[in-house]
């Protein structure tokens, strides 16, 4: 995986169901293109697995 301009890709985990949002992969089924930074996702976006709000995600540290 190539690092984009502005730093490495990050991943975010839903605290309710554990679904992972990877900035490199996006959420194409949810209308979020690959390479979309977390900050660029609309506030009304919902977890595709359980329907949790964007606020219910935490950044996950990747080794």
Rosetta silent file (secondary structure, phi, psi, omega in degrees, C-alpha in Angstrom):
SEQUENCE: XXXXXXXXXXXXXXXXXXXXXXXXXXXXXXXXXXXXXXXXXXXXXXXXXXXXXXXXXXXXXXX
SCORE:     score description
SCORE:     0.000 S_00000001
   1 L     0.000  133.616 -179.799    0.000    0.000    0.000 S_00000001
   2 L   -88.897  141.822  177.284    1.345    3.407   -0.959 S_00000001
   3 L   -79.708  130.259  179.490    1.280    6.270    1.481 S_00000001
   4 L   -76.740  167.968  173.808   -0.811    9.177    0.175 S_00000001
   5 L   -61.034  135.413  178.266    0.202   12.808    0.255 S_00000001
   6 L    97.645    3.740  176.636   -0.335   14.103    3.781 S_00000001
   7 L   119.674  176.860 -177.518    0.674   10.976    5.663 S_00000001
   8 L   -72.025  158.763  173.767   -0.232    7.298    5.896 S_00000001
   9 L   -65.077  147.226  177.709   -3.720    5.856    5.525 S_00000001
  10 L  -117.890  162.300  175.484   -5.576    5.439    8.809 S_00000001
  11 E  -125.494  147.819 -177.709   -8.244    3.004    9.934 S_00000001
  12 E  -127.045  139.489 -176.561  -11.252    3.645   12.158 S_00000001
  13 E  -117.703  133.712  175.342  -13.192    1.022   14.122 S_00000001
  14 E   -68.645  126.248 -178.215  -16.867    1.081   15.075 S_00000001
  15 L   -75.383  -12.558 -179.558  -17.032    0.822   18.866 S_00000001
  16 L   -91.106  -40.285 -175.048  -20.398   -0.945   18.649 S_00000001
  17 L  -124.999  -11.445  178.640  -19.734   -3.748   16.146 S_00000001
  18 L    88.422    3.417  179.048  -16.022   -3.647   15.284 S_00000001
  19 L   -63.373  141.004 -176.119  -16.484   -2.824   11.566 S_00000001
  20 E  -106.149  127.906  169.217  -13.338   -1.210   10.151 S_00000001
  21 E  -100.165  117.765  178.065  -13.261    1.855    7.906 S_00000001
  22 E  -106.046  121.139 -178.052   -9.954    1.926    6.036 S_00000001
  23 L   -57.113  -34.411 -179.531   -9.247    5.252    4.335 S_00000001
  24 L   -65.762  -35.021 -176.792   -7.419    3.443    1.516 S_00000001
  25 L   -92.649  -26.785 -176.789  -10.466    1.264    0.772 S_00000001
  26 L    65.675 -157.489  176.358  -13.259    3.739    1.546 S_00000001
  27 E  -140.668   71.280 -175.357  -16.858    2.486    1.637 S_00000001
  28 H   -54.483  -36.752  178.714  -17.877    2.315   -2.035 S_00000001
  29 H   -66.722  -25.342  179.440  -21.230    0.672   -1.204 S_00000001
  30 H   -97.774    8.158  178.028  -21.938    3.597    1.150 S_00000001
  31 L    85.838   14.546  179.870  -20.913    6.250   -1.375 S_00000001
  32 E  -110.912  113.626 -175.656  -17.424    6.881    0.036 S_00000001
  33 L   -68.679  149.974  172.791  -14.688    6.533   -2.590 S_00000001
  34 L   -54.557  141.756 -179.579  -11.381    4.777   -1.867 S_00000001
  35 L    88.325    4.900  179.478   -8.813    7.272   -0.582 S_00000001
  36 L   -82.018  122.002  177.948  -11.381    9.355    1.309 S_00000001
  37 L   -69.105  150.410 -178.933   -9.977   10.713    4.551 S_00000001
  38 H   -53.202  -42.306 -177.556  -12.071   10.275    7.683 S_00000001
  39 H   -64.128  -22.664 -177.575  -12.498   14.042    8.007 S_00000001
  40 H   -87.570  -10.276  179.746  -14.046   14.188    4.520 S_00000001
  41 L   -75.497  134.408 -179.856  -16.824   11.701    5.293 S_00000001
  42 L   -59.009  148.115 -178.582  -20.171   13.436    5.909 S_00000001
  43 L   -63.228  -23.612 -178.714  -21.307   13.634    9.541 S_00000001
  44 L   -91.464    6.097  175.940  -24.515   11.755    8.663 S_00000001
  45 L   -65.486  143.221 -178.862  -22.645    8.705    7.299 S_00000001
  46 E  -121.873  151.671  175.861  -23.527    5.490    9.163 S_00000001
  47 L   -58.034  126.842 -178.896  -21.676    2.258    9.838 S_00000001
  48 L   -69.778  -16.123 -178.939  -22.683   -0.142    7.052 S_00000001
  49 L   -88.055  -45.818 -173.106  -22.697   -3.059    9.486 S_00000001
  50 L  -127.287   -5.532  178.985  -24.759   -1.793   12.424 S_00000001
  51 L    83.806   10.809  178.868  -25.925    1.745   11.580 S_00000001
  52 L   -65.620  154.454  178.951  -23.786    3.452   14.232 S_00000001
  53 E   -75.765  159.933  177.588  -23.009    7.155   13.782 S_00000001
  54 H   -55.435  -34.465  179.842  -19.629    8.444   12.630 S_00000001
  55 H   -65.193  -14.770 -179.313  -19.085    9.673   16.203 S_00000001
  56 H   -91.934   20.864  177.692  -19.150    6.019   17.329 S_00000001
  57 E  -114.681  144.539  174.497  -15.825    5.260   15.627 S_00000001
  58 E  -121.220  144.334  175.977  -12.336    5.429   17.141 S_00000001
  59 E   -66.794  136.475 -179.011   -9.061    5.595   15.270 S_00000001
  60 E  -106.623  133.664  178.486   -7.276    2.280   15.489 S_00000001
  61 L   -78.976  132.342 -179.606   -3.510    2.114   15.769 S_00000001
  62 L  -115.668  130.319 -178.135   -1.926   -0.051   13.109 S_00000001
  63 L   -78.979    0.000    0.000    1.531   -1.507   13.613 S_00000001
